[in-house]
Amino acid sequence: MSRFHGRAGAPGITQGTVLVYDPMVPTSGPRKIPHEEIPAELERFAVALKTTDTGIQEARGRIADELGEDHAKIFDAHRFILNDQTLLSRTRDMIHEGWSSETAYTEACEEIYRSFAALGGGLGDRGGDLRDVERRVLSHLQGRRASGLRHLPDPVIIVARDISPSDTATMDRSKVLGFITERGGEASHSVILGRSMGIPVVMGVEGLVDHVQNGDEAILDGHTGTFVLHPDEKTLVGFEDLVKAYDDLERDSLRYKDFPAETRDGRQIELLANIESPNEVTATRKHGAAGIGLYRTEYLYLTAEEAPSEDEQFEAYRMVLEGMNPDPVIIRTMDLGGDKVASYLNFPREDNPSLGWRGVRFALGNIGLFKTQLRAIYRASAYGNLRLMVPMISQVEEIRRVKSLIGEVKAELNNTGHPYAEDSQIGVMVETPSAVVIAHMLAREIDFFSIGTNDLIQYSLAIDRDNSYVQHMYDPFNPAILRQIKRAVKAGKNGGCWVGICGELPEDPLFVLLLIGLGLDEISASAYRIPELKRVIRNITYDQAKNLIKSAWSYSTADEIRRNVRRLAIRKFPELKEILNRYQGVQD
Amino acid sequence: MQERDLKVVNIKGLHLRAASELVKLTATCICKVTLYNGVIEVDGKSILGVAALGAAQGSMVTIRTDGEDEGEALDKIADLFGRGFYENEI
């Protein structure tokens, strides 16, 4: 038996067998494959070609819509290159000789570059187009290899160096008991996913992958960040007691789920749930959410082999809107880019993806794709209470451009006779420091703000949340962050907007007390947390929460705030002592 | 088998987009199509092959068709060369 300690990512405790997920990093050098794998390798290559072909055809359609038939013709050439028999038979020959698809295809392309180079200049850049096609094929080859979580035979605890959104997009969620990763911080994707699925996540256990093997028995405790490999009898018995203790606590909170989220002095907080797919609607109802505060639509794109059509998207949005009606549903438009990339979308390689082509920037660079989504959303708006939210806004021009596209989409829907809700609200996520600074200007353009804590912290404190050297500095209690939120709330309210917060709310309920004191109107969190949040809200008054945040302004470090304000909170709200204390020891 | 020498008249030569137009046509032919520029011979149904000819404006290319529809195919190819692969229409 051996114990490993990491940081608690998402609560819960589970026992089961381990699956080590360690997708190969694309090799830069040549790679050989065993003889018996040749037929499978040929098949893998064929699939990658087919996916690439679909991707090119889609790109062609998009470009034809956006820029005209003229510009789209180059994609015909790309398809001819892709299906070029010289290139393909050379590749297949090399696979038959026992080379991997990547090695074979790279080499076959290389031979063609050499024949082009021999021609000399004067005829334009032939190599560039081949390079483009080659990149597409290789990315599909790698993408396919990385989707090893699609078919899981039995329920497993996944052990990985890191988990990316693309990994989990195609994962068979019904078979995942928990995650434990070597990397990853408080707001990394595995944590977000774990919380939304209600399964334990532990992170930051360096070197773990080398210590475990597929099929090993283990216990994973997401409350304390512990991982026990090959547990003995005694530990297993203790495990059962622990599970019971956690269940009791959860049951206690569950009693609050059907009460309104209202403070003792009558301030209503809109308490909504984050979701990634329409299937989660029932679960949010079960936990007592008063609507959806963040529907992450990018998962529609990440889980597909090709961009979802307008009708497919319409169906998904309609299901959510109709299922929640008359409660509000905040649909966030595609937040792609950064670490959320789909291979068919052909993202460029970026040195700094977090500062790159993501969120609304990507959407406005792919007008065809974006308008398809907007059309689907507005068509679905006829079925419920839509609020549209745009991510990653950093300047006023962006929201104006989005609004004008919405105008175009509505005009198109008028022409085609599709009904839509005229008066749906439009809002932006406040998650960049610039959005906070110009919040009063943004407020004039829209109906609401939703503060995206993860990115606001990452950008304001200049911390890469997946970098284990700096992630300990990632702290929502940082005095700079609390002041950013205060500023955004004030600017929003002065400009007639209501202000909410969404994303992965820190586990510590003390943070929620501060948010309420700051005057937030709405809070969106993972559904499973809603009962406990109601319990917290129903045991306080707004005035008391305002006093708490007032006391926080006098401290200059996150630790001072946490320690002193917690002490004050416990004195004021003895009913919450147990919940507030639970989070005292966890942080190290 | 039929053979004809054709001149590349369009400004950009047999660049990728022109090659793409040619391959689009030869793909519909049953017969075998080969292109020869006096140095190398390439498959007329392979875009990368055609591009590798490096045929610039003014150069001559020998087209050889061999098979069922060789005559019809050659006429269509000659027409395409004559139109400059629609370069001016694009």
CSV table of N, CA, C and O in Angstrom, one decimal, chain A residues 437-534:
chain,number,residue,atom,x,y,z
A,437,VAL,N,-11.8,47.5,-16.6
A,437,VAL,CA,-11.4,48.9,-16.6
A,437,VAL,C,-12.5,49.7,-17.4
A,437,VAL,O,-12.9,50.8,-17.1
A,438,ILE,N,-13.0,49.1,-18.5
A,438,ILE,CA,-14.0,49.8,-19.4
A,438,ILE,C,-15.4,49.3,-19.1
A,438,ILE,O,-16.3,49.5,-19.9
A,439,ALA,N,-15.6,48.7,-17.9
A,439,ALA,CA,-16.9,48.1,-17.6
A,439,ALA,C,-18.0,49.1,-17.8
A,439,ALA,O,-19.1,48.8,-18.3
A,440,HIS,N,-17.8,50.4,-17.4
A,440,HIS,CA,-18.9,51.3,-17.5
A,440,HIS,C,-19.2,51.6,-19.0
A,440,HIS,O,-20.4,51.9,-19.3
A,441,MET,N,-18.3,51.5,-19.9
A,441,MET,CA,-18.6,51.6,-21.3
A,441,MET,C,-19.3,50.4,-21.9
A,441,MET,O,-20.2,50.5,-22.6
A,442,LEU,N,-18.8,49.2,-21.4
A,442,LEU,CA,-19.5,48.0,-21.9
A,442,LEU,C,-21.0,48.0,-21.4
A,442,LEU,O,-21.9,47.6,-22.1
A,443,ALA,N,-21.2,48.5,-20.2
A,443,ALA,CA,-22.5,48.5,-19.6
A,443,ALA,C,-23.5,49.2,-20.5
A,443,ALA,O,-24.7,48.8,-20.5
A,444,ARG,N,-23.1,50.2,-21.2
A,444,ARG,CA,-24.0,51.0,-22.0
A,444,ARG,C,-24.5,50.1,-23.2
A,444,ARG,O,-25.5,50.4,-23.8
A,445,GLU,N,-23.8,49.1,-23.5
A,445,GLU,CA,-24.1,48.3,-24.8
A,445,GLU,C,-25.0,47.1,-24.5
A,445,GLU,O,-25.6,46.6,-25.4
A,446,ILE,N,-25.1,46.7,-23.2
A,446,ILE,CA,-25.7,45.4,-23.0
A,446,ILE,C,-26.6,45.4,-21.7
A,446,ILE,O,-26.8,46.4,-21.1
A,447,ASP,N,-27.1,44.2,-21.4
A,447,ASP,CA,-28.0,44.0,-20.3
A,447,ASP,C,-27.4,43.5,-19.0
A,447,ASP,O,-27.9,43.7,-17.9
A,448,PHE,N,-26.3,42.7,-19.2
A,448,PHE,CA,-25.7,42.1,-18.0
A,448,PHE,C,-24.3,41.8,-18.1
A,448,PHE,O,-23.8,41.7,-19.2
A,449,PHE,N,-23.6,41.6,-17.0
A,449,PHE,CA,-22.2,41.1,-16.9
A,449,PHE,C,-22.3,39.8,-16.2
A,449,PHE,O,-23.0,39.6,-15.3
A,450,SER,N,-21.4,38.9,-16.6
A,450,SER,CA,-21.1,37.8,-15.8
A,450,SER,C,-19.6,37.7,-15.6
A,450,SER,O,-18.9,37.6,-16.6
A,451,ILE,N,-19.2,37.7,-14.4
A,451,ILE,CA,-17.7,37.8,-14.2
A,451,ILE,C,-17.2,36.3,-14.3
A,451,ILE,O,-17.7,35.4,-13.6
A,452,GLY,N,-16.2,36.1,-15.1
A,452,GLY,CA,-15.6,34.8,-15.2
A,452,GLY,C,-14.4,34.8,-14.3
A,452,GLY,O,-13.3,35.3,-14.7
A,453,THR,N,-14.6,34.1,-13.2
A,453,THR,CA,-13.5,34.2,-12.2
A,453,THR,C,-12.2,33.6,-12.7
A,453,THR,O,-11.1,34.1,-12.5
A,454,ASN,N,-12.3,32.4,-13.3
A,454,ASN,CA,-11.0,31.7,-13.6
A,454,ASN,C,-10.1,32.5,-14.5
A,454,ASN,O,-8.9,32.7,-14.1
A,455,ASP,N,-10.6,33.1,-15.6
A,455,ASP,CA,-9.8,33.8,-16.5
A,455,ASP,C,-9.4,35.2,-15.9
A,455,ASP,O,-8.3,35.7,-16.1
A,456,LEU,N,-10.4,35.8,-15.2
A,456,LEU,CA,-10.1,37.1,-14.6
A,456,LEU,C,-8.9,37.0,-13.6
A,456,LEU,O,-8.0,37.8,-13.6
A,457,ILE,N,-8.9,35.9,-12.9
A,457,ILE,CA,-7.7,35.7,-11.9
A,457,ILE,C,-6.5,35.4,-12.7
A,457,ILE,O,-5.4,36.0,-12.5
A,458,GLN,N,-6.6,34.6,-13.7
A,458,GLN,CA,-5.4,34.2,-14.6
A,458,GLN,C,-4.8,35.5,-15.2
A,458,GLN,O,-3.6,35.7,-15.2
A,459,TYR,N,-5.7,36.3,-15.8
A,459,TYR,CA,-5.2,37.5,-16.5
A,459,TYR,C,-4.7,38.6,-15.6
A,459,TYR,O,-3.8,39.3,-15.8
A,460,SER,N,-5.5,38.8,-14.5
A,460,SER,CA,-5.2,39.9,-13.6
A,460,SER,C,-3.9,39.7,-12.9
A,460,SER,O,-3.1,40.6,-12.7
A,461,LEU,N,-3.7,38.4,-12.4
A,461,LEU,CA,-2.5,38.1,-11.6
A,461,LEU,C,-1.4,37.6,-12.5
A,461,LEU,O,-0.3,37.3,-12.0
A,462,ALA,N,-1.6,37.5,-13.8
A,462,ALA,CA,-0.6,37.0,-14.8
A,462,ALA,C,-0.1,35.7,-14.4
A,462,ALA,O,1.1,35.4,-14.2
A,463,ILE,N,-1.1,34.7,-14.1
A,463,ILE,CA,-0.7,33.4,-13.7
A,463,ILE,C,-1.3,32.3,-14.7
A,463,ILE,O,-2.5,32.3,-14.9
A,464,ASP,N,-0.4,31.6,-15.2
A,464,ASP,CA,-0.9,30.4,-16.0
A,464,ASP,C,-1.4,29.4,-15.1
A,464,ASP,O,-0.6,28.8,-14.3
A,465,ARG,N,-2.7,29.1,-15.2
A,465,ARG,CA,-3.3,28.2,-14.1
A,465,ARG,C,-2.9,26.8,-14.3
A,465,ARG,O,-3.1,26.0,-13.4
A,466,ASP,N,-2.2,26.4,-15.3
A,466,ASP,CA,-1.7,25.0,-15.5
A,466,ASP,C,-0.2,24.9,-15.2
A,466,ASP,O,0.3,23.9,-15.4
A,467,ASN,N,0.4,26.0,-14.8
A,467,ASN,CA,1.8,26.0,-14.6
A,467,ASN,C,2.1,25.7,-13.1
A,467,ASN,O,1.8,26.6,-12.3
A,468,SER,N,2.7,24.6,-12.8
A,468,SER,CA,2.8,24.2,-11.4
A,468,SER,C,3.8,25.1,-10.6
A,468,SER,O,3.8,25.1,-9.4
A,469,TYR,N,4.6,25.9,-11.3
A,469,TYR,CA,5.5,26.8,-10.6
A,469,TYR,C,4.8,28.0,-10.0
A,469,TYR,O,5.2,28.6,-9.1
A,470,VAL,N,3.7,28.4,-10.7
A,470,VAL,CA,3.1,29.6,-10.3
A,470,VAL,C,1.7,29.4,-9.8
A,470,VAL,O,1.0,30.4,-9.2
A,471,GLN,N,1.1,28.2,-9.9
A,471,GLN,CA,-0.3,28.1,-9.6
A,471,GLN,C,-0.6,28.3,-8.2
A,471,GLN,O,-1.8,28.5,-7.9
A,472,HIS,N,0.3,28.2,-7.3
A,472,HIS,CA,0.0,28.4,-5.9
A,472,HIS,C,-0.4,29.9,-5.7
A,472,HIS,O,-1.0,30.2,-4.7
A,473,MET,N,0.0,30.7,-6.6
A,473,MET,CA,-0.4,32.1,-6.5
A,473,MET,C,-1.8,32.4,-7.0
A,473,MET,O,-2.3,33.5,-6.8
A,474,TYR,N,-2.4,31.4,-7.6
A,474,TYR,CA,-3.8,31.6,-8.2
A,474,TYR,C,-4.7,31.5,-7.0
A,474,TYR,O,-4.9,30.5,-6.4
A,475,ASP,N,-5.2,32.7,-6.6
A,475,ASP,CA,-6.0,32.8,-5.4
A,475,ASP,C,-7.1,33.8,-5.5
A,475,ASP,O,-6.9,35.0,-5.6
A,476,PRO,N,-8.4,33.3,-5.4
A,476,PRO,CA,-9.5,34.2,-5.6
A,476,PRO,C,-9.6,35.2,-4.5
A,476,PRO,O,-10.2,36.3,-4.6
A,477,PHE,N,-9.0,34.9,-3.3
A,477,PHE,CA,-9.0,35.9,-2.2
A,477,PHE,C,-8.0,37.0,-2.3
A,477,PHE,O,-7.9,37.8,-1.5
A,478,ASN,N,-7.2,36.9,-3.4
A,478,ASN,CA,-6.2,38.0,-3.6
A,478,ASN,C,-6.9,39.3,-3.6
A,478,ASN,O,-7.9,39.5,-4.2
A,479,PRO,N,-6.3,40.3,-2.8
A,479,PRO,CA,-7.0,41.6,-2.7
A,479,PRO,C,-7.2,42.3,-4.0
A,479,PRO,O,-8.2,43.0,-4.2
A,480,ALA,N,-6.3,42.0,-5.0
A,480,ALA,CA,-6.5,42.6,-6.3
A,480,ALA,C,-7.8,42.1,-7.0
A,480,ALA,O,-8.5,42.8,-7.6
A,481,ILE,N,-8.0,40.8,-6.8
A,481,ILE,CA,-9.2,40.2,-7.4
A,481,ILE,C,-10.4,40.7,-6.8
A,481,ILE,O,-11.4,41.0,-7.5
A,482,LEU,N,-10.5,40.7,-5.5
A,482,LEU,CA,-11.7,41.2,-4.8
A,482,LEU,C,-12.0,42.6,-5.3
A,482,LEU,O,-13.1,43.0,-5.5
A,483,ARG,N,-10.9,43.4,-5.5
A,483,ARG,CA,-11.2,44.8,-6.0
A,483,ARG,C,-11.6,44.9,-7.4
A,483,ARG,O,-12.4,45.7,-7.8
A,484,GLN,N,-11.1,43.9,-8.2
A,484,GLN,CA,-11.5,43.9,-9.6
A,484,GLN,C,-13.0,43.6,-9.7
A,484,GLN,O,-13.8,44.2,-10.4
A,485,ILE,N,-13.5,42.6,-8.8
A,485,ILE,CA,-14.9,42.3,-8.8
A,485,ILE,C,-15.7,43.4,-8.4
A,485,ILE,O,-16.8,43.8,-8.9
A,486,LYS,N,-15.3,44.1,-7.3
A,486,LYS,CA,-16.0,45.2,-6.8
A,486,LYS,C,-16.2,46.3,-7.8
A,486,LYS,O,-17.3,46.8,-8.0
A,487,ARG,N,-15.1,46.6,-8.6
A,487,ARG,CA,-15.2,47.6,-9.6
A,487,ARG,C,-16.2,47.2,-10.7
A,487,ARG,O,-16.9,48.1,-11.2
A,488,ALA,N,-16.1,45.9,-11.1
A,488,ALA,CA,-17.0,45.5,-12.2
A,488,ALA,C,-18.5,45.6,-11.7
A,488,ALA,O,-19.4,46.0,-12.5
A,489,VAL,N,-18.7,45.2,-10.5
A,489,VAL,CA,-20.1,45.2,-10.0
A,489,VAL,C,-20.6,46.6,-10.0
A,489,VAL,O,-21.7,47.0,-10.5
A,490,LYS,N,-19.8,47.5,-9.5
A,490,LYS,CA,-20.2,48.9,-9.4
A,490,LYS,C,-20.5,49.6,-10.7
A,490,LYS,O,-21.5,50.2,-11.0
A,491,ALA,N,-19.6,49.3,-11.6
A,491,ALA,CA,-19.7,49.9,-13.0
A,491,ALA,C,-21.0,49.3,-13.7
A,491,ALA,O,-21.7,50.0,-14.4
A,492,GLY,N,-21.2,48.0,-13.5
A,492,GLY,CA,-22.3,47.4,-14.1
A,492,GLY,C,-23.6,48.0,-13.6
A,492,GLY,O,-24.5,48.4,-14.3
A,493,LYS,N,-23.7,48.1,-12.3
A,493,LYS,CA,-25.0,48.6,-11.7
A,493,LYS,C,-25.2,50.0,-12.0
A,493,LYS,O,-26.4,50.4,-12.3
A,494,ASN,N,-24.2,50.9,-12.0
A,494,ASN,CA,-24.4,52.3,-12.4
A,494,ASN,C,-24.8,52.4,-13.8
A,494,ASN,O,-25.5,53.3,-14.2
A,495,GLY,N,-24.4,51.4,-14.6
A,495,GLY,CA,-24.8,51.4,-16.1
A,495,GLY,C,-26.1,50.6,-16.3
A,495,GLY,O,-26.4,50.4,-17.5
A,496,GLY,N,-26.8,50.3,-15.3
A,496,GLY,CA,-28.1,49.6,-15.5
A,496,GLY,C,-28.0,48.1,-15.8
A,496,GLY,O,-29.0,47.5,-16.2
A,497,CYS,N,-26.9,47.5,-15.6
A,497,CYS,CA,-26.8,46.1,-15.8
A,497,CYS,C,-26.9,45.3,-14.5
A,497,CYS,O,-26.5,45.8,-13.5
A,498,TRP,N,-27.4,44.1,-14.6
A,498,TRP,CA,-27.3,43.2,-13.4
A,498,TRP,C,-26.0,42.5,-13.6
A,498,TRP,O,-25.5,42.3,-14.7
A,499,VAL,N,-25.4,42.1,-12.4
A,499,VAL,CA,-24.1,41.5,-12.5
A,499,VAL,C,-24.1,40.1,-11.8
A,499,VAL,O,-24.5,40.0,-10.7
A,500,GLY,N,-23.5,39.1,-12.5
A,500,GLY,CA,-23.4,37.8,-11.9
A,500,GLY,C,-22.0,37.3,-12.0
A,500,GLY,O,-21.1,38.0,-12.4
A,501,ILE,N,-21.8,36.1,-11.6
A,501,ILE,CA,-20.5,35.5,-11.6
A,501,ILE,C,-20.7,34.0,-12.1
A,501,ILE,O,-21.7,33.4,-11.7
A,502,CYS,N,-19.8,33.5,-12.9
A,502,CYS,CA,-20.0,32.2,-13.4
A,502,CYS,C,-18.6,31.5,-13.5
A,502,CYS,O,-17.6,32.1,-13.3
A,503,GLY,N,-18.6,30.2,-13.8
A,503,GLY,CA,-17.4,29.5,-13.9
A,503,GLY,C,-17.2,28.6,-12.6
A,503,GLY,O,-18.2,28.4,-11.9
A,504,GLU,N,-16.0,28.3,-12.4
A,504,GLU,CA,-15.7,27.4,-11.2
A,504,GLU,C,-15.6,28.2,-10.0
A,504,GLU,O,-14.5,28.8,-9.7
A,505,LEU,N,-16.7,28.3,-9.3
A,505,LEU,CA,-16.6,29.1,-8.0
A,505,LEU,C,-15.7,28.4,-7.1
A,505,LEU,O,-15.7,27.2,-6.9
A,506,PRO,N,-14.8,29.1,-6.4
A,506,PRO,CA,-14.0,28.5,-5.4
A,506,PRO,C,-14.8,27.7,-4.4
A,506,PRO,O,-15.9,28.1,-4.0
A,507,GLU,N,-14.3,26.5,-4.0
A,507,GLU,CA,-15.0,25.6,-3.1
A,507,GLU,C,-15.4,26.3,-1.7
A,507,GLU,O,-16.4,26.0,-1.1
A,508,ASP,N,-14.5,27.2,-1.3
A,508,ASP,CA,-14.7,27.8,0.0
A,508,ASP,C,-15.9,28.7,0.1
A,508,ASP,O,-16.0,29.7,-0.6
A,509,PRO,N,-16.9,28.3,1.0
A,509,PRO,CA,-18.1,29.1,1.0
A,509,PRO,C,-17.9,30.5,1.5
A,509,PRO,O,-18.7,31.4,1.3
A,510,LEU,N,-16.7,30.8,2.1
A,510,LEU,CA,-16.4,32.1,2.6
A,510,LEU,C,-16.4,33.1,1.4
A,510,LEU,O,-16.8,34.2,1.4
A,511,PHE,N,-15.9,32.6,0.2
A,511,PHE,CA,-15.8,33.4,-1.0
A,511,PHE,C,-17.2,33.8,-1.4
A,511,PHE,O,-17.5,34.9,-1.8
A,512,VAL,N,-18.2,32.9,-1.2
A,512,VAL,CA,-19.6,33.2,-1.6
A,512,VAL,C,-20.1,34.3,-0.7
A,512,VAL,O,-20.8,35.2,-1.2
A,513,LEU,N,-19.8,34.3,0.6
A,513,LEU,CA,-20.2,35.3,1.5
A,513,LEU,C,-19.7,36.7,1.0
A,513,LEU,O,-20.4,37.7,1.0
A,514,LEU,N,-18.4,36.7,0.6
A,514,LEU,CA,-17.9,38.0,0.1
A,514,LEU,C,-18.6,38.4,-1.2
A,514,LEU,O,-18.8,39.6,-1.3
A,515,LEU,N,-18.9,37.5,-2.1
A,515,LEU,CA,-19.6,37.8,-3.3
A,515,LEU,C,-20.9,38.5,-3.0
A,515,LEU,O,-21.3,39.5,-3.7
A,516,ILE,N,-21.6,37.9,-2.1
A,516,ILE,CA,-22.9,38.5,-1.8
A,516,ILE,C,-22.8,39.9,-1.2
A,516,ILE,O,-23.5,40.8,-1.5
A,517,GLY,N,-21.7,40.0,-0.3
A,517,GLY,CA,-21.5,41.3,0.2
A,517,GLY,C,-21.1,42.3,-0.8
A,517,GLY,O,-21.4,43.5,-0.7
A,518,LEU,N,-20.5,41.9,-1.9
A,518,LEU,CA,-20.1,42.8,-3.0
A,518,LEU,C,-21.3,43.2,-3.9
A,518,LEU,O,-21.2,44.0,-4.7
A,519,GLY,N,-22.4,42.5,-3.6
A,519,GLY,CA,-23.7,42.9,-4.3
A,519,GLY,C,-24.0,42.1,-5.6
A,519,GLY,O,-24.8,42.6,-6.4
A,520,LEU,N,-23.3,41.0,-5.8
A,520,LEU,CA,-23.6,40.2,-6.9
A,520,LEU,C,-25.1,39.8,-6.9
A,520,LEU,O,-25.7,39.4,-5.9
A,521,ASP,N,-25.7,39.8,-8.1
A,521,ASP,CA,-27.2,39.5,-8.2
A,521,ASP,C,-27.4,38.0,-8.6
A,521,ASP,O,-28.4,37.4,-8.3
A,522,GLU,N,-26.4,37.4,-9.2
A,522,GLU,CA,-26.5,36.1,-9.7
A,522,GLU,C,-25.2,35.3,-9.5
A,522,GLU,O,-24.1,35.8,-9.6
A,523,ILE,N,-25.4,34.0,-9.2
A,523,ILE,CA,-24.2,33.2,-9.0
A,523,ILE,C,-24.5,31.9,-9.8
A,523,ILE,O,-25.5,31.3,-9.6
A,524,SER,N,-23.6,31.5,-10.6
A,524,SER,CA,-23.7,30.2,-11.4
A,524,SER,C,-22.6,29.3,-11.0
A,524,SER,O,-21.4,29.7,-11.0
A,525,ALA,N,-23.0,28.1,-10.6
A,525,ALA,CA,-21.9,27.1,-10.1
A,525,ALA,C,-22.3,25.7,-10.6
A,525,ALA,O,-23.4,25.5,-11.1
A,526,SER,N,-21.4,24.8,-10.4
A,526,SER,CA,-21.8,23.4,-10.7
A,526,SER,C,-23.0,23.0,-9.9
A,526,SER,O,-23.2,23.3,-8.7
A,527,ALA,N,-23.9,22.2,-10.5
A,527,ALA,CA,-25.2,21.9,-9.9
A,527,ALA,C,-25.1,21.3,-8.5
A,527,ALA,O,-25.8,21.7,-7.6
A,528,TYR,N,-24.1,20.4,-8.3
A,528,TYR,CA,-24.0,19.7,-7.1
A,528,TYR,C,-23.8,20.6,-5.9
A,528,TYR,O,-24.0,20.3,-4.7
A,529,ARG,N,-23.3,21.9,-6.2
A,529,ARG,CA,-22.9,22.8,-5.1
A,529,ARG,C,-24.1,23.6,-4.6
A,529,ARG,O,-24.0,24.3,-3.6
A,530,ILE,N,-25.2,23.6,-5.4
A,530,ILE,CA,-26.3,24.5,-5.2
A,530,ILE,C,-26.9,24.3,-3.8
A,530,ILE,O,-27.2,25.3,-3.1
A,531,PRO,N,-27.2,23.1,-3.4
A,531,PRO,CA,-27.8,23.0,-2.1
A,531,PRO,C,-27.0,23.6,-1.0
A,531,PRO,O,-27.5,24.3,-0.1
A,532,GLU,N,-25.7,23.4,-1.0
A,532,GLU,CA,-24.8,24.0,0.0
A,532,GLU,C,-24.8,25.5,0.0
A,532,GLU,O,-24.8,26.2,1.0
A,533,LEU,N,-24.8,26.0,-1.3
A,533,LEU,CA,-24.8,27.5,-1.4
A,533,LEU,C,-26.1,28.1,-0.9
A,533,LEU,O,-26.1,29.1,-0.3
A,534,LYS,N,-27.2,27.4,-1.1
A,534,LYS,CA,-28.5,27.8,-0.6
A,534,LYS,C,-28.4,27.9,1.0
A,534,LYS,O,-28.9,28.8,1.6
